Tab-separated table of C-alpha atoms and ligand atoms in Angstrom:
chain	number	residue	atom	x	y	z
A	22	MET	CA	19.888	-17.962	15.615
A	23	LYS	CA	17.489	-19.223	12.284
A	24	ILE	CA	16.838	-16.154	10.230
A	25	PHE	CA	14.710	-16.591	7.124
A	26	VAL	CA	14.364	-14.580	4.623
A	27	THR	CA	11.554	-15.178	1.901
A	28	ARG	CA	12.354	-13.356	-0.729
A	29	LYS	CA	16.212	-11.442	-2.139
A	30	ILE	CA	15.205	-8.081	-1.941
A	31	PRO	CA	16.542	-4.936	-2.648
A	32	GLY	CA	18.794	-3.482	0.428
A	33	ASP	CA	21.550	-4.788	2.826
A	34	LEU	CA	21.016	-7.901	4.569
A	35	GLU	CA	24.587	-8.151	5.861
A	36	PRO	CA	23.911	-6.692	9.323
A	37	LEU	CA	21.248	-9.648	9.373
A	38	LYS	CA	24.205	-12.359	10.000
A	39	ASN	CA	26.288	-11.116	12.807
A	40	GLY	CA	26.362	-14.487	14.084
A	41	ASN	CA	23.314	-15.304	13.024
A	42	GLU	CA	22.300	-18.495	10.074
A	43	VAL	CA	20.657	-16.041	7.260
A	44	ILE	CA	18.924	-17.702	4.744
A	45	THR	CA	17.149	-16.680	1.461
A	46	SER	CA	15.203	-18.342	-0.180
A	47	GLU	CA	16.197	-19.093	-3.134
A	48	PHE	CA	12.986	-18.523	-5.976
A	49	ASP	CA	12.911	-15.194	-7.327
A	50	ARG	CA	8.742	-14.984	-6.549
A	51	PRO	CA	6.451	-15.086	-3.643
A	52	LEU	CA	6.622	-18.962	-1.753
A	53	THR	CA	3.751	-20.680	-1.331
A	54	ALA	CA	2.240	-21.700	1.868
A	55	GLU	CA	3.421	-25.189	1.799
A	56	GLU	CA	7.567	-23.783	1.195
A	57	LEU	CA	7.700	-21.539	3.531
A	58	ILE	CA	6.414	-23.130	6.116
A	59	GLU	CA	9.309	-26.203	4.980
A	60	LYS	CA	12.077	-23.590	4.923
A	61	ALA	CA	10.932	-21.636	7.599
A	62	LYS	CA	11.253	-24.708	10.208
A	63	GLY	CA	12.979	-23.846	13.297
A	64	ALA	CA	13.624	-19.796	11.852
A	65	ASP	CA	13.763	-17.441	15.395
A	66	GLY	CA	13.599	-14.182	12.939
A	67	LEU	CA	11.301	-14.233	10.027
A	68	LEU	CA	11.626	-11.479	7.482
A	69	SER	CA	8.320	-11.813	4.561
A	70	LEU	CA	7.320	-9.717	2.444
A	71	LEU	CA	3.434	-8.558	2.119
A	72	ASN	CA	2.295	-10.667	-0.320
A	73	ASP	CA	3.712	-13.291	2.182
A	74	LYS	CA	-0.019	-14.909	4.672
A	75	ILE	CA	0.932	-16.116	7.794
A	76	ASP	CA	-1.470	-17.188	10.629
A	77	GLY	CA	-1.509	-18.934	13.890
A	78	ASP	CA	-1.498	-21.987	11.588
A	79	VAL	CA	1.784	-21.148	9.854
A	80	MET	CA	3.469	-19.647	12.885
A	81	ASP	CA	3.589	-22.336	14.785
A	82	ALA	CA	4.293	-24.860	11.925
A	83	ILE	CA	7.620	-22.641	11.880
A	84	GLY	CA	8.341	-23.183	15.192
A	85	PRO	CA	7.863	-23.125	19.277
A	86	GLN	CA	11.077	-20.698	18.484
A	87	LEU	CA	9.935	-18.159	16.405
A	88	LYS	CA	9.818	-14.663	18.451
A	89	VAL	CA	9.869	-12.353	15.517
A	90	ILE	CA	8.539	-11.320	11.804
A	91	ALA	CA	9.536	-8.499	10.946
A	92	ASN	CA	7.574	-7.694	7.721
A	93	TYR	CA	8.585	-6.610	4.282
A	94	ALA	CA	6.276	-2.804	3.925
A	95	VAL	CA	4.621	-0.479	5.708
A	96	GLY	CA	1.068	-2.744	5.606
A	97	PHE	CA	0.755	-5.717	7.443
A	98	ASP	CA	-3.054	-6.972	6.822
A	99	ASN	CA	-0.677	-10.278	5.115
A	100	ILE	CA	-0.246	-11.570	9.059
A	101	ASN	CA	-2.307	-11.937	11.561
A	102	ILE	CA	-1.397	-9.793	14.396
A	103	ALA	CA	-3.778	-11.196	17.180
A	104	GLU	CA	-2.205	-14.665	16.829
A	105	ALA	CA	1.444	-13.399	16.418
A	106	THR	CA	0.285	-11.594	19.815
A	107	ASP	CA	-1.068	-14.320	21.858
A	108	ARG	CA	1.533	-16.393	20.851
A	109	GLY	CA	4.576	-13.258	22.439
A	110	ILE	CA	5.528	-13.236	18.589
A	111	VAL	CA	7.217	-9.628	18.088
A	112	VAL	CA	5.522	-8.433	14.585
A	113	THR	CA	7.292	-5.398	12.933
A	114	ASN	CA	7.252	-3.179	9.685
A	115	THR	CA	8.976	-0.647	7.763
A	116	PRO	CA	7.367	2.704	8.762
A	117	CYS	CA	9.673	5.721	7.393
A	118	VAL	CA	10.182	8.479	5.801
A	119	GLU	CA	11.390	7.233	2.910
A	120	VAL	CA	8.345	4.886	2.385
A	121	ASP	CA	5.938	7.835	3.044
A	122	GLU	CA	7.631	10.207	0.957
A	123	ALA	CA	8.009	7.810	-2.004
A	124	VAL	CA	4.094	6.153	-2.448
A	125	ALA	CA	3.275	9.718	-1.537
A	126	GLU	CA	5.673	10.802	-5.165
A	127	HIS	CA	3.527	8.004	-6.969
A	128	THR	CA	0.509	9.145	-5.592
A	129	TRP	CA	0.440	12.214	-7.022
A	130	ALA	CA	2.265	11.227	-10.684
A	131	LEU	CA	-1.391	8.958	-10.373
A	132	VAL	CA	-3.636	12.348	-10.145
A	133	LEU	CA	-1.247	14.454	-12.488
A	134	SER	CA	-1.948	11.244	-15.213
A	135	LEU	CA	-5.157	10.763	-14.381
A	136	SER	CA	-6.333	15.135	-14.522
A	137	ARG	CA	-3.770	15.539	-17.322
A	138	ARG	CA	-4.414	11.968	-19.111
A	139	ILE	CA	-1.346	11.219	-19.776
A	140	VAL	CA	-1.406	7.215	-20.510
A	141	GLU	CA	-4.171	7.127	-22.781
A	142	ALA	CA	-2.643	11.025	-24.722
A	143	ASP	CA	1.003	8.438	-24.320
A	144	GLU	CA	-0.909	5.784	-26.399
A	145	ALA	CA	-3.073	7.628	-28.837
A	146	THR	CA	0.417	9.389	-29.668
A	147	ARG	CA	2.840	5.891	-29.736
A	148	ARG	CA	-0.034	4.687	-31.722
A	149	GLY	CA	0.440	7.588	-34.161
A	150	ALA	CA	-3.205	9.282	-33.481
A	151	TYR	CA	-2.055	12.442	-33.505
A	152	LYS	CA	-2.330	14.154	-36.827
A	153	GLY	CA	-1.772	17.647	-35.433
A	154	TRP	CA	-2.223	20.674	-32.637
A	155	GLU	CA	-6.246	20.288	-32.377
A	156	PRO	CA	-8.239	22.289	-29.631
A	157	ASP	CA	-10.004	19.578	-28.132
A	158	MET	CA	-7.594	16.712	-27.514
A	159	PHE	CA	-7.136	15.216	-24.673
A	160	LEU	CA	-8.701	18.200	-22.521
A	161	GLY	CA	-7.915	17.304	-18.409
A	162	MET	CA	-8.830	19.349	-15.987
A	163	SER	CA	-7.079	21.868	-14.107
A	164	LEU	CA	-5.900	20.967	-10.281
A	165	ILE	CA	-5.944	24.166	-9.209
A	166	GLY	CA	-8.585	25.518	-6.617
A	167	LYS	CA	-9.932	21.605	-6.711
A	168	THR	CA	-10.877	19.919	-3.794
A	169	LEU	CA	-8.403	16.573	-2.845
A	170	GLY	CA	-10.018	14.571	-0.461
A	171	ILE	CA	-7.383	13.064	1.436
A	172	VAL	CA	-8.772	9.205	2.749
A	173	GLY	CA	-6.699	8.642	5.898
A	174	PHE	CA	-4.213	11.237	7.402
A	175	GLY	CA	-1.154	9.257	8.768
A	176	GLY	CA	2.304	10.227	7.288
A	177	ILE	CA	1.379	8.907	3.450
A	178	GLY	CA	-1.818	10.739	3.778
A	179	ALA	CA	0.057	14.127	5.786
A	180	MET	CA	3.133	13.753	2.753
A	181	VAL	CA	0.120	13.882	0.023
A	182	ALA	CA	-1.165	16.716	1.679
A	183	ARG	CA	2.023	19.016	1.868
A	184	ARG	CA	2.586	18.191	-2.032
A	185	ALA	CA	-1.462	19.268	-2.747
A	186	GLU	CA	-0.027	23.453	-1.445
A	187	GLY	CA	2.038	23.530	-4.828
A	188	TYR	CA	-1.037	22.880	-6.999
A	189	ASN	CA	-3.016	25.063	-5.254
A	190	MET	CA	-6.066	22.601	-4.269
A	191	ASN	CA	-8.294	22.502	-1.429
A	192	ILE	CA	-6.884	19.685	1.099
A	193	LEU	CA	-10.488	17.874	2.689
A	194	TYR	CA	-8.913	14.782	5.264
A	195	THR	CA	-10.345	11.644	6.939
A	196	LYS	CA	-8.078	11.084	10.514
A	197	ARG	CA	-8.963	8.340	12.943
A	198	THR	CA	-8.183	9.665	15.383
A	199	LYS	CA	-9.651	12.833	14.683
A	200	ASP	CA	-8.652	16.804	14.682
A	201	GLU	CA	-10.874	19.987	14.736
A	202	LYS	CA	-9.444	20.023	10.392
A	203	SER	CA	-10.896	16.797	9.661
A	204	VAL	CA	-13.994	15.944	8.506
A	205	ASP	CA	-16.102	12.432	7.901
A	206	LEU	CA	-16.213	10.775	4.840
A	207	ASP	CA	-19.515	10.931	3.955
A	208	THR	CA	-18.458	14.746	3.705
A	209	LEU	CA	-15.362	14.406	1.946
A	210	LEU	CA	-16.893	11.929	-0.594
A	211	GLN	CA	-19.437	14.837	-1.273
A	212	GLN	CA	-17.511	17.607	-1.914
A	213	SER	CA	-13.808	16.102	-3.041
A	214	ASP	CA	-12.871	16.478	-7.209
A	215	VAL	CA	-10.179	13.632	-6.321
A	216	VAL	CA	-10.345	11.195	-3.416
A	217	THR	CA	-7.238	9.386	-2.762
A	218	LEU	CA	-6.772	6.960	-0.221
A	219	HIS	CA	-4.051	6.018	2.707
A	220	VAL	CA	-5.811	4.011	5.169
A	221	PRO	CA	-4.342	-0.012	5.964
A	222	LEU	CA	-6.717	-2.293	5.191
A	223	THR	CA	-8.955	-3.618	8.358
A	224	ASP	CA	-12.063	-5.342	9.241
A	225	GLU	CA	-13.128	-1.875	9.579
A	226	THR	CA	-12.104	-0.160	5.846
A	227	ARG	CA	-12.632	-3.508	4.539
A	228	HIS	CA	-14.681	-2.249	0.564
A	229	MET	CA	-15.197	0.990	2.606
A	230	ILE	CA	-15.213	2.630	-1.253
A	231	ASN	CA	-18.280	0.474	-2.287
A	232	LYS	CA	-21.920	1.531	-3.483
A	233	GLU	CA	-23.002	3.389	-1.384
A	234	SER	CA	-19.570	5.454	-0.680
A	235	LEU	CA	-19.047	5.647	-4.790
A	236	ALA	CA	-22.570	7.081	-5.209
A	237	LYS	CA	-21.967	9.975	-2.823
A	238	MET	CA	-18.724	11.049	-4.544
A	239	LYS	CA	-18.979	13.488	-7.087
A	240	LYS	CA	-20.042	13.195	-10.722
A	241	GLY	CA	-17.473	13.424	-12.337
A	242	SER	CA	-14.094	13.396	-9.848
A	243	PHE	CA	-11.276	10.629	-9.764
A	244	LEU	CA	-10.661	8.321	-7.274
A	245	VAL	CA	-6.610	7.208	-6.447
A	246	ASN	CA	-5.615	3.740	-4.471
A	247	THR	CA	-2.116	3.858	-3.779
A	248	ALA	CA	-3.254	1.628	0.109
A	249	ARG	CA	-4.949	-1.675	-0.024
A	250	GLY	CA	-7.054	-2.774	-3.470
A	251	SER	CA	-9.716	-4.332	-0.498
A	252	VAL	CA	-10.116	-1.515	0.674
A	253	VAL	CA	-12.117	-0.688	-2.888
A	254	ASP	CA	-14.660	-3.199	-3.763
A	255	GLU	CA	-13.531	-3.106	-7.181
A	256	HIS	CA	-16.840	-4.543	-8.884
A	257	ASP	CA	-18.731	-1.605	-7.661
A	258	LEU	CA	-15.926	1.042	-8.872
A	259	VAL	CA	-15.924	-0.794	-12.738
A	260	ASN	CA	-19.932	-0.138	-12.735
A	261	SER	CA	-19.487	3.427	-10.968
A	262	LEU	CA	-16.864	4.012	-13.999
A	263	ARG	CA	-19.127	2.251	-16.925
A	264	ASP	CA	-22.186	4.017	-15.612
A	265	GLY	CA	-19.778	7.269	-16.181
A	266	HIS	CA	-20.310	8.720	-12.071
A	267	LEU	CA	-16.674	8.400	-12.073
A	268	ALA	CA	-14.414	10.080	-14.147
A	269	GLY	CA	-11.582	8.117	-13.778
A	270	ALA	CA	-9.260	5.816	-11.347
A	271	ALA	CA	-6.016	5.422	-11.297
A	272	LEU	CA	-5.366	2.060	-8.826
A	273	ASP	CA	-1.660	1.091	-7.467
A	274	VAL	CA	-3.608	-1.825	-5.548
A	275	PHE	CA	-6.198	-4.704	-6.358
A	276	ASP	CA	-8.242	-6.468	-4.131
A	277	ASN	CA	-7.448	-10.267	-5.998
A	278	GLU	CA	-3.351	-9.247	-6.439
A	279	PRO	CA	-1.969	-9.775	-9.134
A	280	ASN	CA	-5.208	-10.223	-10.454
A	281	ILE	CA	-7.562	-7.341	-11.994
A	282	ASP	CA	-10.479	-7.956	-12.949
A	283	PRO	CA	-10.716	-7.705	-16.261
A	284	GLU	CA	-12.934	-5.135	-17.714
A	285	LEU	CA	-11.402	-1.845	-16.211
A	286	ILE	CA	-8.223	-3.108	-17.524
A	287	GLY	CA	-9.571	-2.085	-20.358
A	288	MET	CA	-11.380	1.302	-18.803
A	289	PRO	CA	-9.371	4.536	-21.137
A	290	ASN	CA	-9.668	6.294	-17.735
A	291	VAL	CA	-8.125	4.061	-15.385
A	292	ILE	CA	-4.962	3.756	-14.730
A	293	THR	CA	-3.740	0.914	-13.155
A	294	THR	CA	0.437	0.235	-11.859
A	295	PRO	CA	1.708	-3.197	-10.227
A	296	HIS	CA	1.944	-2.566	-6.445
A	297	ILE	CA	4.636	-0.063	-7.253
A	298	ALA	CA	4.331	2.410	-4.769
A	299	SER	CA	7.161	2.515	-2.595
A	300	ALA	CA	8.926	0.989	-5.518
A	301	THR	CA	12.341	3.921	-5.201
A	302	HIS	CA	16.308	2.666	-4.352
A	303	GLU	CA	15.150	4.713	-1.573
A	304	ALA	CA	12.051	3.634	0.135
A	305	ARG	CA	13.572	-0.236	-0.506
A	306	GLU	CA	17.452	0.569	0.953
A	307	ALA	CA	14.912	2.080	4.676
A	308	MET	CA	12.783	-0.814	4.265
A	309	ALA	CA	15.385	-3.441	5.013
A	310	LYS	CA	17.242	-1.248	7.241
A	311	LEU	CA	14.062	-1.126	8.929
A	312	ALA	CA	13.333	-5.309	8.693
A	313	VAL	CA	16.692	-5.954	9.486
A	314	GLY	CA	16.505	-3.708	12.354
A	315	GLY	CA	13.079	-5.288	13.913
A	316	ILE	CA	14.762	-8.176	13.857
A	317	LEU	CA	18.241	-7.609	14.786
A	318	ASP	CA	16.866	-5.353	17.611
A	319	THR	CA	14.322	-8.219	18.874
A	320	LEU	CA	16.732	-11.738	19.465
A	321	SER	CA	18.671	-8.897	21.582
A	322	SER	CA	15.923	-7.653	23.957
A	323	LYS	CA	15.827	-4.081	22.908
A	324	GLU	CA	12.145	-3.045	22.232
A	325	PRO	CA	12.511	-2.261	18.620
A	326	VAL	CA	11.346	0.836	17.467
A	327	ASN	CA	8.999	-0.028	14.387
A	328	ILE	CA	6.792	-3.161	16.510
A	329	VAL	CA	3.387	-3.329	15.646
A	330	ASN	CA	1.997	-4.634	18.626
A	331	LYS	CA	3.242	-3.481	21.549
A	332	GLU	CA	1.592	-5.664	23.419
A	333	VAL	CA	3.452	-8.312	23.737
A	334	TRP	CA	6.388	-6.983	24.297
A	335	MET	CA	6.112	-8.186	28.044
A	336	ASN	CA	5.282	-11.030	27.035
A	337	ARG	CA	7.144	-12.082	24.050
A	338	ARG	CA	8.961	-15.203	23.933
A	339	LYS	CA	12.623	-15.266	24.673
B	8	LIG	C1	3.587	-1.497	0.160
B	8	LIG	O1	2.211	-1.655	-0.196
B	8	LIG	C2	3.829	-1.352	1.974
B	8	LIG	O2	2.846	-1.901	2.187
B	8	LIG	O3	4.597	-1.020	2.502
B	9	LIG	C1	-0.320	25.804	-26.607
B	9	LIG	O1	0.891	24.653	-27.257
B	9	LIG	C2	-0.965	26.552	-26.553
B	9	LIG	O2	1.074	28.030	-27.384
B	9	LIG	O3	-1.385	27.527	-25.816
């Protein structure tokens, strides 16, 4: 079988070989749509990254032998799942404790950096602005007793919550399948001092944080996004920060990556990281293992544990 890997990735891909012809893109950059089609043509399995856009046309161009797409990410909004299912193509992703922990840790790094103004303070120190201790220098917000609002309580959201206990914060969360402790989004926005996003990007969540929802947030509160950029309307966020309604935002993901609103980048109370929340050695290795497993399992007719479109299994391409 032919397997195409759209970019060289950290983690062990050796097990993929196992009788298969494995071809990895020679470019150390994302492929253009044309390059992806050209190189992947004839592949039975595709190992894709979150910045590869894969819709039905791309699947058809790769050919009728394409059986599985293993996305090297937890999120799979870059793949048209309905069109994959229609074609009998299995899609897998890489949810695992290593990724959940890495993203939860990065989320907390951002929460603390925001509440204690670490990036601003570091910048000032480096530029020589620290002339001696001052009583009112870089005052932040203590987290103890404050409320953390977790939007989306899946694997990652739950791990973010667990870490909040150590800071003695109150927790509110929203959950797609509601439970006795979950609240609605409006309540969460109105009562939280820090709101952190952990929902996948779907038609329902696209721009769910917009002018109206930002206005419901407490004045002086913070927003953290390590989910997907398009969950937030970046333009509305800029306005809310400019008006001083939100006290700050920390963003690992952006609406139109890798482009970021220049005004956002220029704000001292905004922290940006380049989509690295899951970028630990441990998480990347686990992701590779899951992606490899998704491809090998599918090609040997074993339902992968990490299948995204379970409904395809009985009608999958063989
Ligand atoms: C990273 O953004 C992922 O979805 O794994
Ligand atoms: C601060 O450094 C203090 O000693 O209060």
